[in-house]
mmCIF file of the C-alpha atoms, coordinates in Angstrom:
data_MODEL
# 
_entry.id   MODEL 
# 
loop_
_atom_site.group_PDB 
_atom_site.id 
_atom_site.type_symbol 
_atom_site.label_atom_id 
_atom_site.label_alt_id 
_atom_site.label_comp_id 
_atom_site.label_asym_id 
_atom_site.label_entity_id 
_atom_site.label_seq_id 
_atom_site.pdbx_PDB_ins_code 
_atom_site.Cartn_x 
_atom_site.Cartn_y 
_atom_site.Cartn_z 
_atom_site.occupancy 
_atom_site.B_iso_or_equiv 
_atom_site.pdbx_formal_charge 
_atom_site.auth_seq_id 
_atom_site.auth_comp_id 
_atom_site.auth_asym_id 
_atom_site.auth_atom_id 
_atom_site.pdbx_PDB_model_num 
ATOM 1   C CA . MET A 1 1   ? -0.379 -0.009 -0.139  1.00 0.00 ? 1   MET A CA 1 
ATOM 2   C CA . ALA A 1 2   ? 1.326  3.091  -1.089  1.00 0.00 ? 2   ALA A CA 1 
ATOM 3   C CA . ALA A 1 3   ? 1.980  6.180  1.316   1.00 0.00 ? 3   ALA A CA 1 
ATOM 4   C CA . PRO A 1 4   ? -0.510 8.797  1.043   1.00 0.00 ? 4   PRO A CA 1 
ATOM 5   C CA . ALA A 1 5   ? 0.872  12.277 -1.001  1.00 0.00 ? 5   ALA A CA 1 
ATOM 6   C CA . LEU A 1 6   ? 1.817  14.982 1.271   1.00 0.00 ? 6   LEU A CA 1 
ATOM 7   C CA . SER A 1 7   ? 1.170  18.357 0.648   1.00 0.00 ? 7   SER A CA 1 
ATOM 8   C CA . PRO A 1 8   ? 3.881  20.708 -0.272  1.00 0.00 ? 8   PRO A CA 1 
ATOM 9   C CA . SER A 1 9   ? 4.118  22.057 3.646   1.00 0.00 ? 9   SER A CA 1 
ATOM 10  C CA . GLU A 1 10  ? 4.031  18.485 4.820   1.00 0.00 ? 10  GLU A CA 1 
ATOM 11  C CA . ALA A 1 11  ? 6.677  17.693 2.295   1.00 0.00 ? 11  ALA A CA 1 
ATOM 12  C CA . ALA A 1 12  ? 8.866  20.497 3.765   1.00 0.00 ? 12  ALA A CA 1 
ATOM 13  C CA . ALA A 1 13  ? 8.372  19.297 7.457   1.00 0.00 ? 13  ALA A CA 1 
ATOM 14  C CA . ASP A 1 14  ? 9.068  15.797 6.666   1.00 0.00 ? 14  ASP A CA 1 
ATOM 15  C CA . LEU A 1 15  ? 12.541 16.705 5.082   1.00 0.00 ? 15  LEU A CA 1 
ATOM 16  C CA . SER A 1 16  ? 13.338 18.719 7.585   1.00 0.00 ? 16  SER A CA 1 
ATOM 17  C CA . ALA A 1 17  ? 12.471 16.564 10.177  1.00 0.00 ? 17  ALA A CA 1 
ATOM 18  C CA . ARG A 1 18  ? 14.803 13.900 8.311   1.00 0.00 ? 18  ARG A CA 1 
ATOM 19  C CA . ARG A 1 19  ? 17.453 16.406 7.709   1.00 0.00 ? 19  ARG A CA 1 
ATOM 20  C CA . ILE A 1 20  ? 17.547 17.064 12.242  1.00 0.00 ? 20  ILE A CA 1 
ATOM 21  C CA . VAL A 1 21  ? 17.186 13.220 12.722  1.00 0.00 ? 21  VAL A CA 1 
ATOM 22  C CA . ALA A 1 22  ? 20.057 12.768 10.146  1.00 0.00 ? 22  ALA A CA 1 
ATOM 23  C CA . SER A 1 23  ? 21.991 15.749 11.704  1.00 0.00 ? 23  SER A CA 1 
ATOM 24  C CA . ALA A 1 24  ? 22.117 14.666 15.098  1.00 0.00 ? 24  ALA A CA 1 
ATOM 25  C CA . LEU A 1 25  ? 23.108 10.919 14.173  1.00 0.00 ? 25  LEU A CA 1 
ATOM 26  C CA . ALA A 1 26  ? 26.011 12.241 12.108  1.00 0.00 ? 26  ALA A CA 1 
ATOM 27  C CA . ALA A 1 27  ? 27.186 14.420 15.255  1.00 0.00 ? 27  ALA A CA 1 
ATOM 28  C CA . ALA A 1 28  ? 27.093 11.485 17.567  1.00 0.00 ? 28  ALA A CA 1 
ATOM 29  C CA . VAL A 1 29  ? 29.399 9.520  15.833  1.00 0.00 ? 29  VAL A CA 1 
ATOM 30  C CA . ARG A 1 30  ? 31.539 12.157 14.385  1.00 0.00 ? 30  ARG A CA 1 
ATOM 31  C CA . ASP A 1 31  ? 35.084 11.144 15.458  1.00 0.00 ? 31  ASP A CA 1 
ATOM 32  C CA . PRO A 1 32  ? 36.262 13.938 18.351  1.00 0.00 ? 32  PRO A CA 1 
ATOM 33  C CA . TRP A 1 33  ? 39.929 12.997 17.336  1.00 0.00 ? 33  TRP A CA 1 
ATOM 34  C CA . THR A 1 34  ? 40.143 14.758 13.898  1.00 0.00 ? 34  THR A CA 1 
ATOM 35  C CA . GLY A 1 35  ? 40.994 18.136 15.705  1.00 0.00 ? 35  GLY A CA 1 
ATOM 36  C CA . ALA A 1 36  ? 37.565 19.723 14.889  1.00 0.00 ? 36  ALA A CA 1 
ATOM 37  C CA . ARG A 1 37  ? 37.050 21.228 18.400  1.00 0.00 ? 37  ARG A CA 1 
ATOM 38  C CA . GLU A 1 38  ? 33.968 23.166 17.181  1.00 0.00 ? 38  GLU A CA 1 
ATOM 39  C CA . PRO A 1 39  ? 32.265 24.134 20.567  1.00 0.00 ? 39  PRO A CA 1 
ATOM 40  C CA . SER A 1 40  ? 29.095 22.127 20.324  1.00 0.00 ? 40  SER A CA 1 
ATOM 41  C CA . SER A 1 41  ? 25.821 23.773 20.269  1.00 0.00 ? 41  SER A CA 1 
ATOM 42  C CA . PRO A 1 42  ? 23.162 22.509 22.915  1.00 0.00 ? 42  PRO A CA 1 
ATOM 43  C CA . VAL A 1 43  ? 20.410 20.196 21.351  1.00 0.00 ? 43  VAL A CA 1 
ATOM 44  C CA . ASP A 1 44  ? 17.249 21.046 21.233  1.00 0.00 ? 44  ASP A CA 1 
ATOM 45  C CA . ILE A 1 45  ? 15.660 18.092 22.861  1.00 0.00 ? 45  ILE A CA 1 
ATOM 46  C CA . ALA A 1 46  ? 11.799 19.122 22.258  1.00 0.00 ? 46  ALA A CA 1 
ATOM 47  C CA . LEU A 1 47  ? 12.668 19.574 18.270  1.00 0.00 ? 47  LEU A CA 1 
ATOM 48  C CA . LEU A 1 48  ? 14.853 16.699 17.761  1.00 0.00 ? 48  LEU A CA 1 
ATOM 49  C CA . SER A 1 49  ? 11.436 14.627 19.424  1.00 0.00 ? 49  SER A CA 1 
ATOM 50  C CA . ASP A 1 50  ? 9.015  16.273 17.666  1.00 0.00 ? 50  ASP A CA 1 
ATOM 51  C CA . ALA A 1 51  ? 11.775 15.582 14.466  1.00 0.00 ? 51  ALA A CA 1 
ATOM 52  C CA . TRP A 1 52  ? 11.707 11.520 15.800  1.00 0.00 ? 52  TRP A CA 1 
ATOM 53  C CA . GLU A 1 53  ? 7.507  11.608 16.287  1.00 0.00 ? 53  GLU A CA 1 
ATOM 54  C CA . LEU A 1 54  ? 6.909  12.802 12.950  1.00 0.00 ? 54  LEU A CA 1 
ATOM 55  C CA . LEU A 1 55  ? 8.860  10.388 11.064  1.00 0.00 ? 55  LEU A CA 1 
ATOM 56  C CA . ALA A 1 56  ? 7.981  7.577  13.331  1.00 0.00 ? 56  ALA A CA 1 
ATOM 57  C CA . ALA A 1 57  ? 4.316  8.146  13.264  1.00 0.00 ? 57  ALA A CA 1 
ATOM 58  C CA . PRO A 1 58  ? 3.314  6.874  10.039  1.00 0.00 ? 58  PRO A CA 1 
ATOM 59  C CA . HIS A 1 59  ? 4.932  3.291  10.931  1.00 0.00 ? 59  HIS A CA 1 
ATOM 60  C CA . ALA A 1 60  ? 2.960  3.013  14.137  1.00 0.00 ? 60  ALA A CA 1 
ATOM 61  C CA . GLY A 1 61  ? 0.625  0.131  12.542  1.00 0.00 ? 61  GLY A CA 1 
ATOM 62  C CA . ALA A 1 62  ? 3.522  -1.112 10.625  1.00 0.00 ? 62  ALA A CA 1 
ATOM 63  C CA . PRO A 1 63  ? 3.436  -5.099 11.643  1.00 0.00 ? 63  PRO A CA 1 
ATOM 64  C CA . PRO A 1 64  ? 6.313  -6.872 12.817  1.00 0.00 ? 64  PRO A CA 1 
ATOM 65  C CA . ASP A 1 65  ? 7.641  -8.531 10.106  1.00 0.00 ? 65  ASP A CA 1 
ATOM 66  C CA . SER A 1 66  ? 7.857  -4.830 8.380   1.00 0.00 ? 66  SER A CA 1 
ATOM 67  C CA . ILE A 1 67  ? 10.931 -4.480 9.916   1.00 0.00 ? 67  ILE A CA 1 
ATOM 68  C CA . GLY A 1 68  ? 14.458 -6.227 9.745   1.00 0.00 ? 68  GLY A CA 1 
ATOM 69  C CA . LEU A 1 69  ? 15.732 -9.016 12.501  1.00 0.00 ? 69  LEU A CA 1 
ATOM 70  C CA . GLY A 1 70  ? 17.184 -6.754 15.667  1.00 0.00 ? 70  GLY A CA 1 
ATOM 71  C CA . GLU A 1 71  ? 15.508 -3.639 14.546  1.00 0.00 ? 71  GLU A CA 1 
ATOM 72  C CA . THR A 1 72  ? 13.143 -1.601 17.013  1.00 0.00 ? 72  THR A CA 1 
ATOM 73  C CA . PRO A 1 73  ? 9.855  -0.173 15.231  1.00 0.00 ? 73  PRO A CA 1 
ATOM 74  C CA . PRO A 1 74  ? 10.595 3.305  14.795  1.00 0.00 ? 74  PRO A CA 1 
ATOM 75  C CA . ILE A 1 75  ? 7.628  4.560  16.891  1.00 0.00 ? 75  ILE A CA 1 
ATOM 76  C CA . ASP A 1 76  ? 9.296  2.687  19.670  1.00 0.00 ? 76  ASP A CA 1 
ATOM 77  C CA . GLY A 1 77  ? 12.449 4.549  19.437  1.00 0.00 ? 77  GLY A CA 1 
ATOM 78  C CA . ASP A 1 78  ? 13.316 6.856  22.107  1.00 0.00 ? 78  ASP A CA 1 
ATOM 79  C CA . PRO A 1 79  ? 15.639 10.180 20.970  1.00 0.00 ? 79  PRO A CA 1 
ATOM 80  C CA . ALA A 1 80  ? 16.467 11.520 24.382  1.00 0.00 ? 80  ALA A CA 1 
ATOM 81  C CA . PRO A 1 81  ? 19.467 9.048  24.716  1.00 0.00 ? 81  PRO A CA 1 
ATOM 82  C CA . LEU A 1 82  ? 20.843 10.686 21.433  1.00 0.00 ? 82  LEU A CA 1 
ATOM 83  C CA . ALA A 1 83  ? 20.261 14.235 22.727  1.00 0.00 ? 83  ALA A CA 1 
ATOM 84  C CA . ARG A 1 84  ? 21.863 13.614 25.808  1.00 0.00 ? 84  ARG A CA 1 
ATOM 85  C CA . TRP A 1 85  ? 25.079 12.021 24.572  1.00 0.00 ? 85  TRP A CA 1 
ATOM 86  C CA . LEU A 1 86  ? 24.965 15.150 22.139  1.00 0.00 ? 86  LEU A CA 1 
ATOM 87  C CA . GLY A 1 87  ? 24.888 17.075 25.264  1.00 0.00 ? 87  GLY A CA 1 
ATOM 88  C CA . LEU A 1 88  ? 27.932 15.625 26.998  1.00 0.00 ? 88  LEU A CA 1 
ATOM 89  C CA . SER A 1 89  ? 31.226 17.589 27.216  1.00 0.00 ? 89  SER A CA 1 
ATOM 90  C CA . ALA A 1 90  ? 33.425 16.800 24.322  1.00 0.00 ? 90  ALA A CA 1 
ATOM 91  C CA . ASP A 1 91  ? 36.039 15.450 26.689  1.00 0.00 ? 91  ASP A CA 1 
ATOM 92  C CA . VAL A 1 92  ? 33.250 12.863 27.916  1.00 0.00 ? 92  VAL A CA 1 
ATOM 93  C CA . ARG A 1 93  ? 32.677 11.935 24.297  1.00 0.00 ? 93  ARG A CA 1 
ATOM 94  C CA . GLU A 1 94  ? 36.340 11.962 23.312  1.00 0.00 ? 94  GLU A CA 1 
ATOM 95  C CA . ARG A 1 95  ? 36.820 9.155  26.020  1.00 0.00 ? 95  ARG A CA 1 
ATOM 96  C CA . ALA A 1 96  ? 33.848 7.205  24.965  1.00 0.00 ? 96  ALA A CA 1 
ATOM 97  C CA . ASN A 1 97  ? 34.346 7.049  21.314  1.00 0.00 ? 97  ASN A CA 1 
ATOM 98  C CA . SER A 1 98  ? 37.849 5.855  21.685  1.00 0.00 ? 98  SER A CA 1 
ATOM 99  C CA . LEU A 1 99  ? 36.359 3.009  23.997  1.00 0.00 ? 99  LEU A CA 1 
ATOM 100 C CA . VAL A 1 100 ? 34.116 2.310  21.284  1.00 0.00 ? 100 VAL A CA 1 
ATOM 101 C CA . PHE A 1 101 ? 35.958 2.886  17.925  1.00 0.00 ? 101 PHE A CA 1 
ATOM 102 C CA . GLY A 1 102 ? 39.592 2.788  19.576  1.00 0.00 ? 102 GLY A CA 1 
ATOM 103 C CA . LEU A 1 103 ? 42.337 5.041  17.723  1.00 0.00 ? 103 LEU A CA 1 
ATOM 104 C CA . VAL A 1 104 ? 43.249 2.904  15.142  1.00 0.00 ? 104 VAL A CA 1 
ATOM 105 C CA . VAL A 1 105 ? 40.155 1.332  12.883  1.00 0.00 ? 105 VAL A CA 1 
ATOM 106 C CA . SER A 1 106 ? 38.493 -1.340 15.330  1.00 0.00 ? 106 SER A CA 1 
ATOM 107 C CA . SER A 1 107 ? 37.907 -4.626 13.651  1.00 0.00 ? 107 SER A CA 1 
ATOM 108 C CA . ASP A 1 108 ? 34.868 -5.174 16.353  1.00 0.00 ? 108 ASP A CA 1 
ATOM 109 C CA . CYS A 1 109 ? 33.178 -1.534 15.588  1.00 0.00 ? 109 CYS A CA 1 
ATOM 110 C CA . PRO A 1 110 ? 34.632 0.130  12.879  1.00 0.00 ? 110 PRO A CA 1 
ATOM 111 C CA . PRO A 1 111 ? 32.865 3.718  12.268  1.00 0.00 ? 111 PRO A CA 1 
ATOM 112 C CA . TYR A 1 112 ? 34.088 3.138  8.556   1.00 0.00 ? 112 TYR A CA 1 
ATOM 113 C CA . GLU A 1 113 ? 31.688 1.772  5.652   1.00 0.00 ? 113 GLU A CA 1 
ATOM 114 C CA . SER A 1 114 ? 34.148 0.134  3.738   1.00 0.00 ? 114 SER A CA 1 
ATOM 115 C CA . GLU A 1 115 ? 35.292 -1.801 6.785   1.00 0.00 ? 115 GLU A CA 1 
ATOM 116 C CA . PHE A 1 116 ? 31.974 -3.497 6.216   1.00 0.00 ? 116 PHE A CA 1 
ATOM 117 C CA . TYR A 1 117 ? 32.489 -3.641 2.340   1.00 0.00 ? 117 TYR A CA 1 
ATOM 118 C CA . PRO A 1 118 ? 32.745 -7.989 1.113   1.00 0.00 ? 118 PRO A CA 1 
ATOM 119 C CA . SER A 1 119 ? 35.782 -7.327 -0.776  1.00 0.00 ? 119 SER A CA 1 
ATOM 120 C CA . ARG A 1 120 ? 38.981 -7.721 1.193   1.00 0.00 ? 120 ARG A CA 1 
ATOM 121 C CA . GLU A 1 121 ? 40.998 -5.910 -1.832  1.00 0.00 ? 121 GLU A CA 1 
ATOM 122 C CA . ALA A 1 122 ? 42.332 -2.587 -1.400  1.00 0.00 ? 122 ALA A CA 1 
ATOM 123 C CA . ALA A 1 123 ? 41.579 -1.525 -4.832  1.00 0.00 ? 123 ALA A CA 1 
ATOM 124 C CA . SER A 1 124 ? 37.726 -1.949 -4.214  1.00 0.00 ? 124 SER A CA 1 
ATOM 125 C CA . ARG A 1 125 ? 37.403 -0.320 -0.882  1.00 0.00 ? 125 ARG A CA 1 
ATOM 126 C CA . ALA A 1 126 ? 39.454 2.503  -2.314  1.00 0.00 ? 126 ALA A CA 1 
ATOM 127 C CA . GLN A 1 127 ? 36.864 2.655  -5.430  1.00 0.00 ? 127 GLN A CA 1 
ATOM 128 C CA . HIS A 1 128 ? 34.289 2.368  -2.816  1.00 0.00 ? 128 HIS A CA 1 
ATOM 129 C CA . MET A 1 129 ? 35.306 5.271  -0.718  1.00 0.00 ? 129 MET A CA 1 
ATOM 130 C CA . ALA A 1 130 ? 36.139 7.655  -4.084  1.00 0.00 ? 130 ALA A CA 1 
ATOM 131 C CA . ASP A 1 131 ? 32.500 6.710  -4.780  1.00 0.00 ? 131 ASP A CA 1 
ATOM 132 C CA . ALA A 1 132 ? 31.910 8.663  -1.807  1.00 0.00 ? 132 ALA A CA 1 
ATOM 133 C CA . ALA A 1 133 ? 33.871 11.232 -2.079  1.00 0.00 ? 133 ALA A CA 1 
ATOM 134 C CA . GLY A 1 134 ? 32.643 11.873 -5.473  1.00 0.00 ? 134 GLY A CA 1 
ATOM 135 C CA . PHE A 1 135 ? 29.362 12.214 -4.411  1.00 0.00 ? 135 PHE A CA 1 
ATOM 136 C CA . TYR A 1 136 ? 30.334 14.678 -2.276  1.00 0.00 ? 136 TYR A CA 1 
ATOM 137 C CA . LYS A 1 137 ? 32.639 16.857 -4.921  1.00 0.00 ? 137 LYS A CA 1 
ATOM 138 C CA . ALA A 1 138 ? 29.387 16.709 -7.031  1.00 0.00 ? 138 ALA A CA 1 
ATOM 139 C CA . PHE A 1 139 ? 27.864 19.030 -4.594  1.00 0.00 ? 139 PHE A CA 1 
ATOM 140 C CA . GLY A 1 140 ? 30.350 21.153 -3.870  1.00 0.00 ? 140 GLY A CA 1 
ATOM 141 C CA . LEU A 1 141 ? 31.780 20.229 -0.802  1.00 0.00 ? 141 LEU A CA 1 
ATOM 142 C CA . ASP A 1 142 ? 35.516 19.569 -0.020  1.00 0.00 ? 142 ASP A CA 1 
ATOM 143 C CA . PRO A 1 143 ? 37.008 17.875 3.192   1.00 0.00 ? 143 PRO A CA 1 
ATOM 144 C CA . ASP A 1 144 ? 37.752 19.941 5.837   1.00 0.00 ? 144 ASP A CA 1 
ATOM 145 C CA . ALA A 1 145 ? 41.599 20.243 5.880   1.00 0.00 ? 145 ALA A CA 1 
ATOM 146 C CA . ARG A 1 146 ? 41.492 20.995 9.694   1.00 0.00 ? 146 ARG A CA 1 
ATOM 147 C CA . ALA A 1 147 ? 39.724 17.950 10.350  1.00 0.00 ? 147 ALA A CA 1 
ATOM 148 C CA . PRO A 1 148 ? 40.727 15.347 8.011   1.00 0.00 ? 148 PRO A CA 1 
ATOM 149 C CA . GLU A 1 149 ? 38.536 11.840 7.782   1.00 0.00 ? 149 GLU A CA 1 
ATOM 150 C CA . ARG A 1 150 ? 37.999 8.796  5.238   1.00 0.00 ? 150 ARG A CA 1 
ATOM 151 C CA . ALA A 1 151 ? 35.419 9.808  2.824   1.00 0.00 ? 151 ALA A CA 1 
ATOM 152 C CA . ASP A 1 152 ? 33.746 6.321  4.392   1.00 0.00 ? 152 ASP A CA 1 
ATOM 153 C CA . HIS A 1 153 ? 33.292 7.680  7.878   1.00 0.00 ? 153 HIS A CA 1 
ATOM 154 C CA . ALA A 1 154 ? 30.044 7.356  9.182   1.00 0.00 ? 154 ALA A CA 1 
ATOM 155 C CA . SER A 1 155 ? 29.378 10.931 10.357  1.00 0.00 ? 155 SER A CA 1 
ATOM 156 C CA . LEU A 1 156 ? 30.538 11.770 6.517   1.00 0.00 ? 156 LEU A CA 1 
ATOM 157 C CA . ILE A 1 157 ? 27.822 9.393  5.174   1.00 0.00 ? 157 ILE A CA 1 
ATOM 158 C CA . ILE A 1 158 ? 25.140 10.528 7.301   1.00 0.00 ? 158 ILE A CA 1 
ATOM 159 C CA . GLY A 1 159 ? 25.985 14.243 7.371   1.00 0.00 ? 159 GLY A CA 1 
ATOM 160 C CA . PHE A 1 160 ? 25.969 14.108 3.550   1.00 0.00 ? 160 PHE A CA 1 
ATOM 161 C CA . VAL A 1 161 ? 22.322 12.513 3.485   1.00 0.00 ? 161 VAL A CA 1 
ATOM 162 C CA . ALA A 1 162 ? 21.559 15.442 5.914   1.00 0.00 ? 162 ALA A CA 1 
ATOM 163 C CA . PHE A 1 163 ? 22.894 17.771 3.639   1.00 0.00 ? 163 PHE A CA 1 
ATOM 164 C CA . LEU A 1 164 ? 20.688 16.724 0.645   1.00 0.00 ? 164 LEU A CA 1 
ATOM 165 C CA . LEU A 1 165 ? 18.092 16.454 2.935   1.00 0.00 ? 165 LEU A CA 1 
ATOM 166 C CA . GLU A 1 166 ? 18.071 20.077 3.853   1.00 0.00 ? 166 GLU A CA 1 
ATOM 167 C CA . LYS A 1 167 ? 18.431 20.973 0.139   1.00 0.00 ? 167 LYS A CA 1 
ATOM 168 C CA . LEU A 1 168 ? 15.086 19.349 -0.354  1.00 0.00 ? 168 LEU A CA 1 
ATOM 169 C CA . SER A 1 169 ? 13.704 20.718 2.048   1.00 0.00 ? 169 SER A CA 1 
ATOM 170 C CA . LEU A 1 170 ? 14.578 24.044 1.294   1.00 0.00 ? 170 LEU A CA 1 
ATOM 171 C CA . ILE A 1 171 ? 12.955 23.676 -2.458  1.00 0.00 ? 171 ILE A CA 1 
ATOM 172 C CA . ALA A 1 172 ? 9.945  22.397 -0.706  1.00 0.00 ? 172 ALA A CA 1 
ATOM 173 C CA . SER A 1 173 ? 9.658  25.499 1.722   1.00 0.00 ? 173 SER A CA 1 
ATOM 174 C CA . ALA A 1 174 ? 10.178 27.894 -0.847  1.00 0.00 ? 174 ALA A CA 1 
ATOM 175 C CA . SER A 1 175 ? 7.412  30.547 -1.255  1.00 0.00 ? 175 SER A CA 1 
ATOM 176 C CA . ALA A 1 176 ? 8.420  31.760 -4.543  1.00 0.00 ? 176 ALA A CA 1 
ATOM 177 C CA . PRO A 1 177 ? 10.142 28.651 -6.394  1.00 0.00 ? 177 PRO A CA 1 
ATOM 178 C CA . LEU A 1 178 ? 12.504 29.355 -8.926  1.00 0.00 ? 178 LEU A CA 1 
ATOM 179 C CA . ALA A 1 179 ? 12.345 27.937 -12.783 1.00 0.00 ? 179 ALA A CA 1 
ATOM 180 C CA . THR A 1 180 ? 15.517 25.813 -11.758 1.00 0.00 ? 180 THR A CA 1 
ATOM 181 C CA . ASP A 1 181 ? 14.339 24.679 -8.774  1.00 0.00 ? 181 ASP A CA 1 
ATOM 182 C CA . ALA A 1 182 ? 12.372 21.570 -10.277 1.00 0.00 ? 182 ALA A CA 1 
ATOM 183 C CA . GLU A 1 183 ? 15.479 20.370 -12.212 1.00 0.00 ? 183 GLU A CA 1 
ATOM 184 C CA . HIS A 1 184 ? 17.541 21.182 -8.899  1.00 0.00 ? 184 HIS A CA 1 
ATOM 185 C CA . GLU A 1 185 ? 14.749 18.907 -6.640  1.00 0.00 ? 185 GLU A CA 1 
ATOM 186 C CA . ALA A 1 186 ? 15.332 16.188 -9.542  1.00 0.00 ? 186 ALA A CA 1 
ATOM 187 C CA . ILE A 1 187 ? 19.108 16.274 -9.152  1.00 0.00 ? 187 ILE A CA 1 
ATOM 188 C CA . THR A 1 188 ? 19.144 16.162 -5.496  1.00 0.00 ? 188 THR A CA 1 
ATOM 189 C CA . ARG A 1 189 ? 16.278 13.460 -5.320  1.00 0.00 ? 189 ARG A CA 1 
ATOM 190 C CA . ALA A 1 190 ? 18.221 11.128 -7.800  1.00 0.00 ? 190 ALA A CA 1 
ATOM 191 C CA . ALA A 1 191 ? 21.706 11.964 -5.798  1.00 0.00 ? 191 ALA A CA 1 
ATOM 192 C CA . LEU A 1 192 ? 20.301 10.900 -2.327  1.00 0.00 ? 192 LEU A CA 1 
ATOM 193 C CA . SER A 1 193 ? 18.819 7.625  -4.067  1.00 0.00 ? 193 SER A CA 1 
ATOM 194 C CA . ALA A 1 194 ? 22.095 6.401  -5.353  1.00 0.00 ? 194 ALA A CA 1 
ATOM 195 C CA . PHE A 1 195 ? 23.852 7.623  -2.625  1.00 0.00 ? 195 PHE A CA 1 
ATOM 196 C CA . ILE A 1 196 ? 21.733 5.431  -0.031  1.00 0.00 ? 196 ILE A CA 1 
ATOM 197 C CA . ARG A 1 197 ? 21.331 2.655  -2.302  1.00 0.00 ? 197 ARG A CA 1 
ATOM 198 C CA . ASP A 1 198 ? 25.452 2.262  -2.753  1.00 0.00 ? 198 ASP A CA 1 
ATOM 199 C CA . HIS A 1 199 ? 26.338 3.563  0.545   1.00 0.00 ? 199 HIS A CA 1 
# 
């Protein structure tokens, strides 16, 4: 059964909610050892909760077999632990991050997508990382020289999804759409779909 079509304002709100949640998740897995010691802004738990509820509500009646083994239905999720994590001091998060991910690539819990790639060949992994970097570059995003990170780090992957969702949200919420908006929307949607499929 197809989901009902959203009105333009509902579509903009949905995209904005997706961006808020994706941005919070990207920030949660960002590597604090990269040197990007930017001051963290306080997390608006009400905003994050509202965004989470907006996204989870359509899944409230989903049958249990519609989700994967080990997954929690979105309606049962709680964004409060995510907000608490993001509200911790950088030092506390840094210590926890090193315990989970290690100072070198952890085989138990790597934050890098290519570590889960089925091929163990270095060339295949490099190509996979180059593909992700190509998506970033196509949208004018360059690595931060102050905080170098592999293109397949979970925070960059999720952060790029948040960036594309923000672009779509801005287009959807424009009060006076530009003639080029339809083309930009189509390109951004295609990129988002391909990026999620491939990464």
